[in-house]
Short mmCIF file of C-alpha atoms and ligand atoms in Angstrom, two decimals:
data_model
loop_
_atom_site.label_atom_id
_atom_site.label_comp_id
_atom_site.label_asym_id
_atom_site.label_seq_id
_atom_site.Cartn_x
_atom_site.Cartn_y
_atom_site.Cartn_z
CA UNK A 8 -22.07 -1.03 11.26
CA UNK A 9 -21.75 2.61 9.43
CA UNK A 10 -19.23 4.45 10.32
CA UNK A 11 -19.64 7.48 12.97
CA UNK A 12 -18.42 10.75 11.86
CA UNK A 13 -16.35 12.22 14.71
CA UNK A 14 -15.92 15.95 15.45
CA UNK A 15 -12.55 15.50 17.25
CA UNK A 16 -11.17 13.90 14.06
CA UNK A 17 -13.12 16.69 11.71
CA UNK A 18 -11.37 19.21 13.73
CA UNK A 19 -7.56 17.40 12.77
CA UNK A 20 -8.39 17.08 9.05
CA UNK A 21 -9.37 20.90 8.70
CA UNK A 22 -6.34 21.83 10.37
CA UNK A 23 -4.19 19.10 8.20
CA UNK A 24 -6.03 20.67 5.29
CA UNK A 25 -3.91 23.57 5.26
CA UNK A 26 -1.49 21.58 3.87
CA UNK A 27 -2.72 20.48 0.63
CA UNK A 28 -1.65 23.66 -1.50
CA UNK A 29 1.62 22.89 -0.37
CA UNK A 30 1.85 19.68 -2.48
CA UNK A 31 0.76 17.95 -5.87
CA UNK A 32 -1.44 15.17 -7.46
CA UNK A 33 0.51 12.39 -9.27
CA UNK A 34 0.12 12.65 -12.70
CA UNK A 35 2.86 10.56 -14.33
CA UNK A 36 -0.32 8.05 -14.09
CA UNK A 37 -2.53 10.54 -16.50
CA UNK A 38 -5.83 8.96 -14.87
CA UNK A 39 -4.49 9.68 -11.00
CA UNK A 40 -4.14 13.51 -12.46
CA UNK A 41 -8.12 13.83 -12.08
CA UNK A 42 -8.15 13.50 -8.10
CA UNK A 43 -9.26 16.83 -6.27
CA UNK A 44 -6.08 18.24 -4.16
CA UNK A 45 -7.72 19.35 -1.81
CA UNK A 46 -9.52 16.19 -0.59
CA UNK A 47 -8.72 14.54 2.83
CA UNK A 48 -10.93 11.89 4.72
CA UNK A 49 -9.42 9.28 7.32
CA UNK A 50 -11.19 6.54 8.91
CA UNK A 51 -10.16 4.76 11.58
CA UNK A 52 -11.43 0.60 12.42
CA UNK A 53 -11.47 -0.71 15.95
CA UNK A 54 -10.91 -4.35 17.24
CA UNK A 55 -14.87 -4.30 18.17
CA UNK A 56 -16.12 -3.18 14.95
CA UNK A 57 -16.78 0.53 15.60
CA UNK A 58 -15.75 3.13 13.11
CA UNK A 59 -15.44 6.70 12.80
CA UNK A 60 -14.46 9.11 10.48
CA UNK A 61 -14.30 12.40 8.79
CA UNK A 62 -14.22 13.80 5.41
CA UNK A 63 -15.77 11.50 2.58
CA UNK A 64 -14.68 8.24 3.44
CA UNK A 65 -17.41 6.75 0.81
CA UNK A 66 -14.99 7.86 -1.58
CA UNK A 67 -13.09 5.14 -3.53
CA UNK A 68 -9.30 5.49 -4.13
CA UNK A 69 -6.94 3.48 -5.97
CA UNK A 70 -4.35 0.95 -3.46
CA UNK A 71 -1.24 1.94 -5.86
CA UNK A 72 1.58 1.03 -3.53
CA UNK A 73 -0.26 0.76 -0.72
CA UNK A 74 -1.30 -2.86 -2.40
CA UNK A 75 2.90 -4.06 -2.22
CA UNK A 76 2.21 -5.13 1.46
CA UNK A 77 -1.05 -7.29 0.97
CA UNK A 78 0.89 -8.94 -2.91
CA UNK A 79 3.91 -9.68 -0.31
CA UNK A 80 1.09 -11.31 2.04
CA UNK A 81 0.07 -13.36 -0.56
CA UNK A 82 3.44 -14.85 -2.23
CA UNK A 83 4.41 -15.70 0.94
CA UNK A 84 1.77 -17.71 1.87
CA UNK A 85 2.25 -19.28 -1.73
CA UNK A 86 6.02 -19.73 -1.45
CA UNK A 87 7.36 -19.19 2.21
CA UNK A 88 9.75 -16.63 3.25
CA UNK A 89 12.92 -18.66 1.77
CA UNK A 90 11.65 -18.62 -1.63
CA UNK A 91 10.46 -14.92 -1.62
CA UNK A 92 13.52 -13.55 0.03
CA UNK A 93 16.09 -15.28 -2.35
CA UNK A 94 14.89 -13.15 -4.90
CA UNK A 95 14.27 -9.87 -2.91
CA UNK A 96 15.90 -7.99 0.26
CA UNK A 97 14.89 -6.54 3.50
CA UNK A 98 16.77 -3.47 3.29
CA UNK A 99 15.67 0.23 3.11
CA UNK A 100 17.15 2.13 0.31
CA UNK A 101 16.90 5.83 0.43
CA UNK A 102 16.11 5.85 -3.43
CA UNK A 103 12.59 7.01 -5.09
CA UNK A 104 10.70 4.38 -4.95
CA UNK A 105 10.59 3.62 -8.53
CA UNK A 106 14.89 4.12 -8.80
CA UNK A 107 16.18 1.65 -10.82
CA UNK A 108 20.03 2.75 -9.73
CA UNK A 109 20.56 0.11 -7.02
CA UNK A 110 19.85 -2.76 -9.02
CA UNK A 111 22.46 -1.74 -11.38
CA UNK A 112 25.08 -1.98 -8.57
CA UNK A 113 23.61 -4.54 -7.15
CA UNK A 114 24.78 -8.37 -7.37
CA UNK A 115 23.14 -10.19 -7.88
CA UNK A 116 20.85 -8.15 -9.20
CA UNK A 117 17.91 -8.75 -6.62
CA UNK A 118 16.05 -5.81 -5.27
CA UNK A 119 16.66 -4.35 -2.08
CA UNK A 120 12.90 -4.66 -0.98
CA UNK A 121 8.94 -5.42 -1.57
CA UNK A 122 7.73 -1.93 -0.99
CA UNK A 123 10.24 -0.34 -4.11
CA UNK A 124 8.66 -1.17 -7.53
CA UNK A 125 11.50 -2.95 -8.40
CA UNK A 126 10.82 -5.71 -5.49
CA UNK A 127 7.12 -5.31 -5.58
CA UNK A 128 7.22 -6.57 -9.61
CA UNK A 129 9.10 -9.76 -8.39
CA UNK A 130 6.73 -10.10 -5.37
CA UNK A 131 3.94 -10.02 -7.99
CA UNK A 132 6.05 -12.08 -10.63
CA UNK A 133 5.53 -15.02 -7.62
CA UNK A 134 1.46 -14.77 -7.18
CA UNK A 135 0.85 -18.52 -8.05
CA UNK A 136 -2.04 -19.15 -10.79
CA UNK A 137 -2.05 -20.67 -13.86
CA UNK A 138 -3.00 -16.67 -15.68
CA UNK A 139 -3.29 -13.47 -14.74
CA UNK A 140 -6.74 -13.40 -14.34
CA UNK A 141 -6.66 -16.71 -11.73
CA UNK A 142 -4.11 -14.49 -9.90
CA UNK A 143 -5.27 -11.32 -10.01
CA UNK A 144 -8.57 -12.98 -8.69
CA UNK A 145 -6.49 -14.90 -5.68
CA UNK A 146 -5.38 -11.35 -4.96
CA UNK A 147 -8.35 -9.45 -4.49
CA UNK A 148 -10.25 -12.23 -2.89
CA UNK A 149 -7.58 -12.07 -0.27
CA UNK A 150 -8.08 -8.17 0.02
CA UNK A 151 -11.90 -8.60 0.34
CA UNK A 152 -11.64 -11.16 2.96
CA UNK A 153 -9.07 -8.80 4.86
CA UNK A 154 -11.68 -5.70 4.47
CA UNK A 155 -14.83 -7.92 4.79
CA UNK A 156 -16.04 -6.36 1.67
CA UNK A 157 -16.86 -8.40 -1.56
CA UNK A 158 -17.96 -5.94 -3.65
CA UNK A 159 -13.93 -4.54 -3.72
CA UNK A 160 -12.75 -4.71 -7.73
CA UNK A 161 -10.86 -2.37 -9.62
CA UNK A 162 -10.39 0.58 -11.88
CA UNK A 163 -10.20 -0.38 -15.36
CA UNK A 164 -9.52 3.19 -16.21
CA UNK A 165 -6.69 3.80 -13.50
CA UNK A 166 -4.79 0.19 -14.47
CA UNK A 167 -5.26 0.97 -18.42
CA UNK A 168 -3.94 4.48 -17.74
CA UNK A 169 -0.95 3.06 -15.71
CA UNK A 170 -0.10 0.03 -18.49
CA UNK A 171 -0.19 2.60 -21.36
CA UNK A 172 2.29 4.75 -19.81
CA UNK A 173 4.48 2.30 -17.42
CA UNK A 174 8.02 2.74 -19.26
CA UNK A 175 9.69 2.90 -16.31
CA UNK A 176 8.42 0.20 -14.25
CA UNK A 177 8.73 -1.99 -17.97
CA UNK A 178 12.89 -0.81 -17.54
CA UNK A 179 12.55 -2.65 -14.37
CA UNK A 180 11.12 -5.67 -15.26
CA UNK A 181 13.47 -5.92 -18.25
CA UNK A 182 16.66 -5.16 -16.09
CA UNK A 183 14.98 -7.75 -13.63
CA UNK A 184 14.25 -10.00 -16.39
CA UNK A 185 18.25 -10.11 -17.97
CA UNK A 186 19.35 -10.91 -14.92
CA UNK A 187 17.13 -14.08 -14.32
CA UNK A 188 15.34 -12.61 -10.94
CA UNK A 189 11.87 -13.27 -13.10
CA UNK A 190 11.14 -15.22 -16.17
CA UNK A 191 7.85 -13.63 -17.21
CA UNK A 192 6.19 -12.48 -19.91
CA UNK A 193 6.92 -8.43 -19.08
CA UNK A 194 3.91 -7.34 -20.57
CA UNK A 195 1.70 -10.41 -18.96
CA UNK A 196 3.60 -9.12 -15.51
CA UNK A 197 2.74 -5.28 -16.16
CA UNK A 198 -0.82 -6.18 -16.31
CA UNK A 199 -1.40 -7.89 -13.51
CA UNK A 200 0.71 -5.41 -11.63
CA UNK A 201 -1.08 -2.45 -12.77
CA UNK A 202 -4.43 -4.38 -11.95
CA UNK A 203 -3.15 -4.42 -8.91
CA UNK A 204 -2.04 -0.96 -8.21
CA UNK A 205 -5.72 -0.05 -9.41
CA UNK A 206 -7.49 -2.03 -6.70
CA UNK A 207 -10.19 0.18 -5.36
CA UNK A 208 -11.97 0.75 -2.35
CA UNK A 209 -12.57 3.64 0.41
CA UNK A 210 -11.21 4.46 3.65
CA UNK A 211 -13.34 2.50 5.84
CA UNK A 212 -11.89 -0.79 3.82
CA UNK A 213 -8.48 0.26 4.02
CA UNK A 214 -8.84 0.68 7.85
CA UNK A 215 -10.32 -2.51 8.39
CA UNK A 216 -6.99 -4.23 6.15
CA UNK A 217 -4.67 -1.96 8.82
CA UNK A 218 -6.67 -3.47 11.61
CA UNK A 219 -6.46 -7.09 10.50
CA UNK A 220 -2.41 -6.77 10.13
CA UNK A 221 -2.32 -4.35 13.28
CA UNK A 222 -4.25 -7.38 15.00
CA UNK A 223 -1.74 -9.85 13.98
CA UNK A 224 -3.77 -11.62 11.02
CA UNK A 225 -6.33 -12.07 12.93
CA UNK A 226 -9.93 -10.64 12.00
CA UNK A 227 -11.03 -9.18 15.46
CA UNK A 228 -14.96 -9.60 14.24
CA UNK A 229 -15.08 -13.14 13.58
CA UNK A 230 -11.76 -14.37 15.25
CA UNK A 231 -10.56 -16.00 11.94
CA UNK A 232 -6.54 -15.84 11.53
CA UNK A 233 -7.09 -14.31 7.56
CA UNK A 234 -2.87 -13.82 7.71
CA UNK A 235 -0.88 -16.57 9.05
CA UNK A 236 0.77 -14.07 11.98
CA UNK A 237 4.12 -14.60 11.25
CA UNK A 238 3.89 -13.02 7.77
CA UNK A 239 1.65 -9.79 9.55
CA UNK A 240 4.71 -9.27 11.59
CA UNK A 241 7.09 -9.35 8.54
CA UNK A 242 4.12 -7.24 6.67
CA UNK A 243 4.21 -4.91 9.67
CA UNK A 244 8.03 -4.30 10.24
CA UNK A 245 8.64 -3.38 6.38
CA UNK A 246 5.52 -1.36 6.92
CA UNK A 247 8.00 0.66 9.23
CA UNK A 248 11.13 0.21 7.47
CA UNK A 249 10.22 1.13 4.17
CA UNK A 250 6.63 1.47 4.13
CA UNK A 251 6.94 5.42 2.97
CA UNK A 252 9.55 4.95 0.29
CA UNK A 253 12.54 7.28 1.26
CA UNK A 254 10.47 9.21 3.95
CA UNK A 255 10.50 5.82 6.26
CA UNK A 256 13.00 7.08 8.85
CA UNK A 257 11.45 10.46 9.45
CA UNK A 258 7.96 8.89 9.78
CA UNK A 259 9.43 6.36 12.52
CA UNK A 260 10.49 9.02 14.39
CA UNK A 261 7.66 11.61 13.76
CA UNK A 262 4.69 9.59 13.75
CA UNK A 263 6.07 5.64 14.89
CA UNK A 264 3.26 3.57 13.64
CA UNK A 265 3.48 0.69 10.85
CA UNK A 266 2.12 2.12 7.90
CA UNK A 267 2.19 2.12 3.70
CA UNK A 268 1.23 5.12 1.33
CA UNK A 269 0.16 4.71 -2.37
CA UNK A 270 0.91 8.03 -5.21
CA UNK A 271 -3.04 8.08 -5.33
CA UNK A 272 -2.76 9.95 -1.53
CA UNK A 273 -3.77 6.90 0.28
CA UNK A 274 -2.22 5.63 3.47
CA UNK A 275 -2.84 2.59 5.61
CA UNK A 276 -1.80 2.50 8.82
CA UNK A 277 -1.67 -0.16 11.41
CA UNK A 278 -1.43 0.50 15.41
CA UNK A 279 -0.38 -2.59 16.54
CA UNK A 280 -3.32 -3.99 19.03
CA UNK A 281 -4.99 -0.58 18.80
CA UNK A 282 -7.19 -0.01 15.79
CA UNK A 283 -6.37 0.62 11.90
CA UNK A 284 -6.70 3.60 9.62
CA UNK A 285 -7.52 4.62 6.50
CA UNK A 286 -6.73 8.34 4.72
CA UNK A 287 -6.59 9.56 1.51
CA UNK A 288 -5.08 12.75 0.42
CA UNK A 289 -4.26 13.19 -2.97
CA UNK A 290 -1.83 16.27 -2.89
CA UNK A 291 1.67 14.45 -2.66
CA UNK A 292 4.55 15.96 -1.13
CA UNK A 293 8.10 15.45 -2.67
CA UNK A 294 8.38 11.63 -2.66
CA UNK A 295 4.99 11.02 -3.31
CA UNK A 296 3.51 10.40 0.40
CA UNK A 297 0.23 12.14 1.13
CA UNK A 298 1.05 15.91 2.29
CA UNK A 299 -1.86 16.54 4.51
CA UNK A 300 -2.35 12.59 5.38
CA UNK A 301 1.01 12.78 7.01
CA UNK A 302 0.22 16.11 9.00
CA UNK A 303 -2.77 14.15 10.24
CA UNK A 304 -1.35 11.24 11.49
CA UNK A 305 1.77 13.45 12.88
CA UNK A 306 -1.61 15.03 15.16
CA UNK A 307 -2.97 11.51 15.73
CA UNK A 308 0.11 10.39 16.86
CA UNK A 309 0.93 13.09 19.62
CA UNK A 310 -2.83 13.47 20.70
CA UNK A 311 -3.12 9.72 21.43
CA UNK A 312 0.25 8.93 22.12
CA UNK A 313 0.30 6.18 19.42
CA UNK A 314 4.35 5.51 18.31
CA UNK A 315 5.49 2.29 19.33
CA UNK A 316 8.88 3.70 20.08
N1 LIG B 417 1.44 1.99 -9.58
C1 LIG B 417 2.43 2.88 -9.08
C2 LIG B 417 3.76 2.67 -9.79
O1 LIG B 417 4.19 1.58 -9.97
C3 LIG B 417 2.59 2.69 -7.61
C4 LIG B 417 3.68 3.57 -7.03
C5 LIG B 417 3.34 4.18 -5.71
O2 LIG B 417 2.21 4.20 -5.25
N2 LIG B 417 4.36 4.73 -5.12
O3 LIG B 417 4.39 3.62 -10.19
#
């Protein structure tokens, strides 16, 4: 079904719009430095398979973070919770989210989290398959079931710019690596990571992956449970705990709805029961959340009353 553009919602992103000069595109990931600041488009998914939008939601965009909750998904339905959380927390931290200074005072040395990139590299350090590419293609099979898309790949130009220049996520996996949290080949680990990160697809995709874990796992169109829904709920409540890095707590109050941001602008959010939604925003505010995507949902939010608290 295509997607409807909506007038309500065109009126919201012009007026979140205003925002963008206040904020910048990542760059530390040379190829992410290309996006157009001022760019905003949100879609949102409902349970019955109507859409709407506004902006240019054809647009693709990179998951970056935004793919730490669906790699999580997937190790724990290789491993279980047991296995996954012996090796990394369930605690905010109030760091960046690429800090490396917790681990250091940390002990064992196990990161405090999935959605830092210190946890996310040992979430993606436990994707079972014999190589990368077996993994990396258990991962985005998962992701195109979730979004009912197959056509979803990646950018080989985004993950080549991110493994060329990755120092600091390399620190972590060394740091991580010393003190026996993974045992993998760092540069065999960076590349399947930054594949990762550089899964792309547009808004209308990322809304329907919000919907599925907003639904519980289940895939509202066809009934199927895609996530067991005992791992959506973990999915979902680090989604509110630390799904925008060090911004989590203000968002919970502000806005109150389960969601995860990527440094390419994206965001994914997930109204529980409700619908899912997809934005992208490239212009990043301070810790590298989505400037104008966060005014939007802040408008979202009070219009349709959508915080769970
Ligand atoms: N690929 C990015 C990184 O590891 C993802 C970070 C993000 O989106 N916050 O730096």
């Amino acid at each position: 079904m295509p997607c409807q553009s909506s007038e309500e919602l065109k009126e919201l992103v012009e007026e979140a719009k205003k925002h963008t000069p206040n904020g910048r595109v990542a760059s530390y990931i040379p190829a992410l430095g290309k996006a157009n600041p001022n760019d905003l488009s949100i879609a949102i998914y409902y349970p019955d398979g109507r859409c709407i939008s506004a902006g240019n939601v054809e647009q693709e965009i990179t998951l970056q973070s935004i793919s730490k909750v669906i790699s999580l998904a997937l190790a724990l339905k290789d491993r279980g919770p047991d296995c996954v959380f012996k090796r990394v927390g369930m605690e905010p931290t109030g760091d960046p989210f690429n800090s490396i200074a917790k681990l250091e005072t940390m002990a064992p040395a196990k990161p405090l989290n999935p959605m830092i990139n210190a946890g996310a590299l040992v979430v993606t350090h436990m994707i079972k398959g014999d190589s990368v590419e077996e993994r990396f293609e258990r991962l985005l099979s998962f992701i195109r079931e979730m979004a009912n898309d197959p056509s979803i790949g990646y950018s080989e130009e985004v993950a080549r710019s991110e493994f060329e220049t990755a120092n600091l996520n390399r620190a972590l996996c060394y740091f991580l690596k010393e003190h026996r949290v993974i045992n993998e080949n760092v540069e065999q680990l960076m590349d399947l990571y930054t594949k990762q990160c550089a899964i792309e697809m547009n808004c209308l995709a990322l809304a329907r992956i919000g919907l599925v874990i907003g639904m519980d796992g289940v895939d509202p169109q066809t009934g199927e449970q895609v996530l067991p829904k005992d791992i959506a709920r973990i999915c979902k409540t680090f989604m509110v705990t630390c799904g925008m890095y060090n911004a989590s707590g203000e968002f919970a109050i502000k806005i109150g709805i389960p969601a995860k941001s990527g440094v390419s602008g994206g965001i994914m959010g997930a109204v529980p029961g409700r619908f899912g939604i997809g934005i992208f925003g490239p212009a990043l505010d301070e810790r590298g959340n989505s400037i104008a995507g966060i005014k939007l949902l802040e408008m979202l939010s009070n219009n349709y009353k959508l915080s769970m608290f």
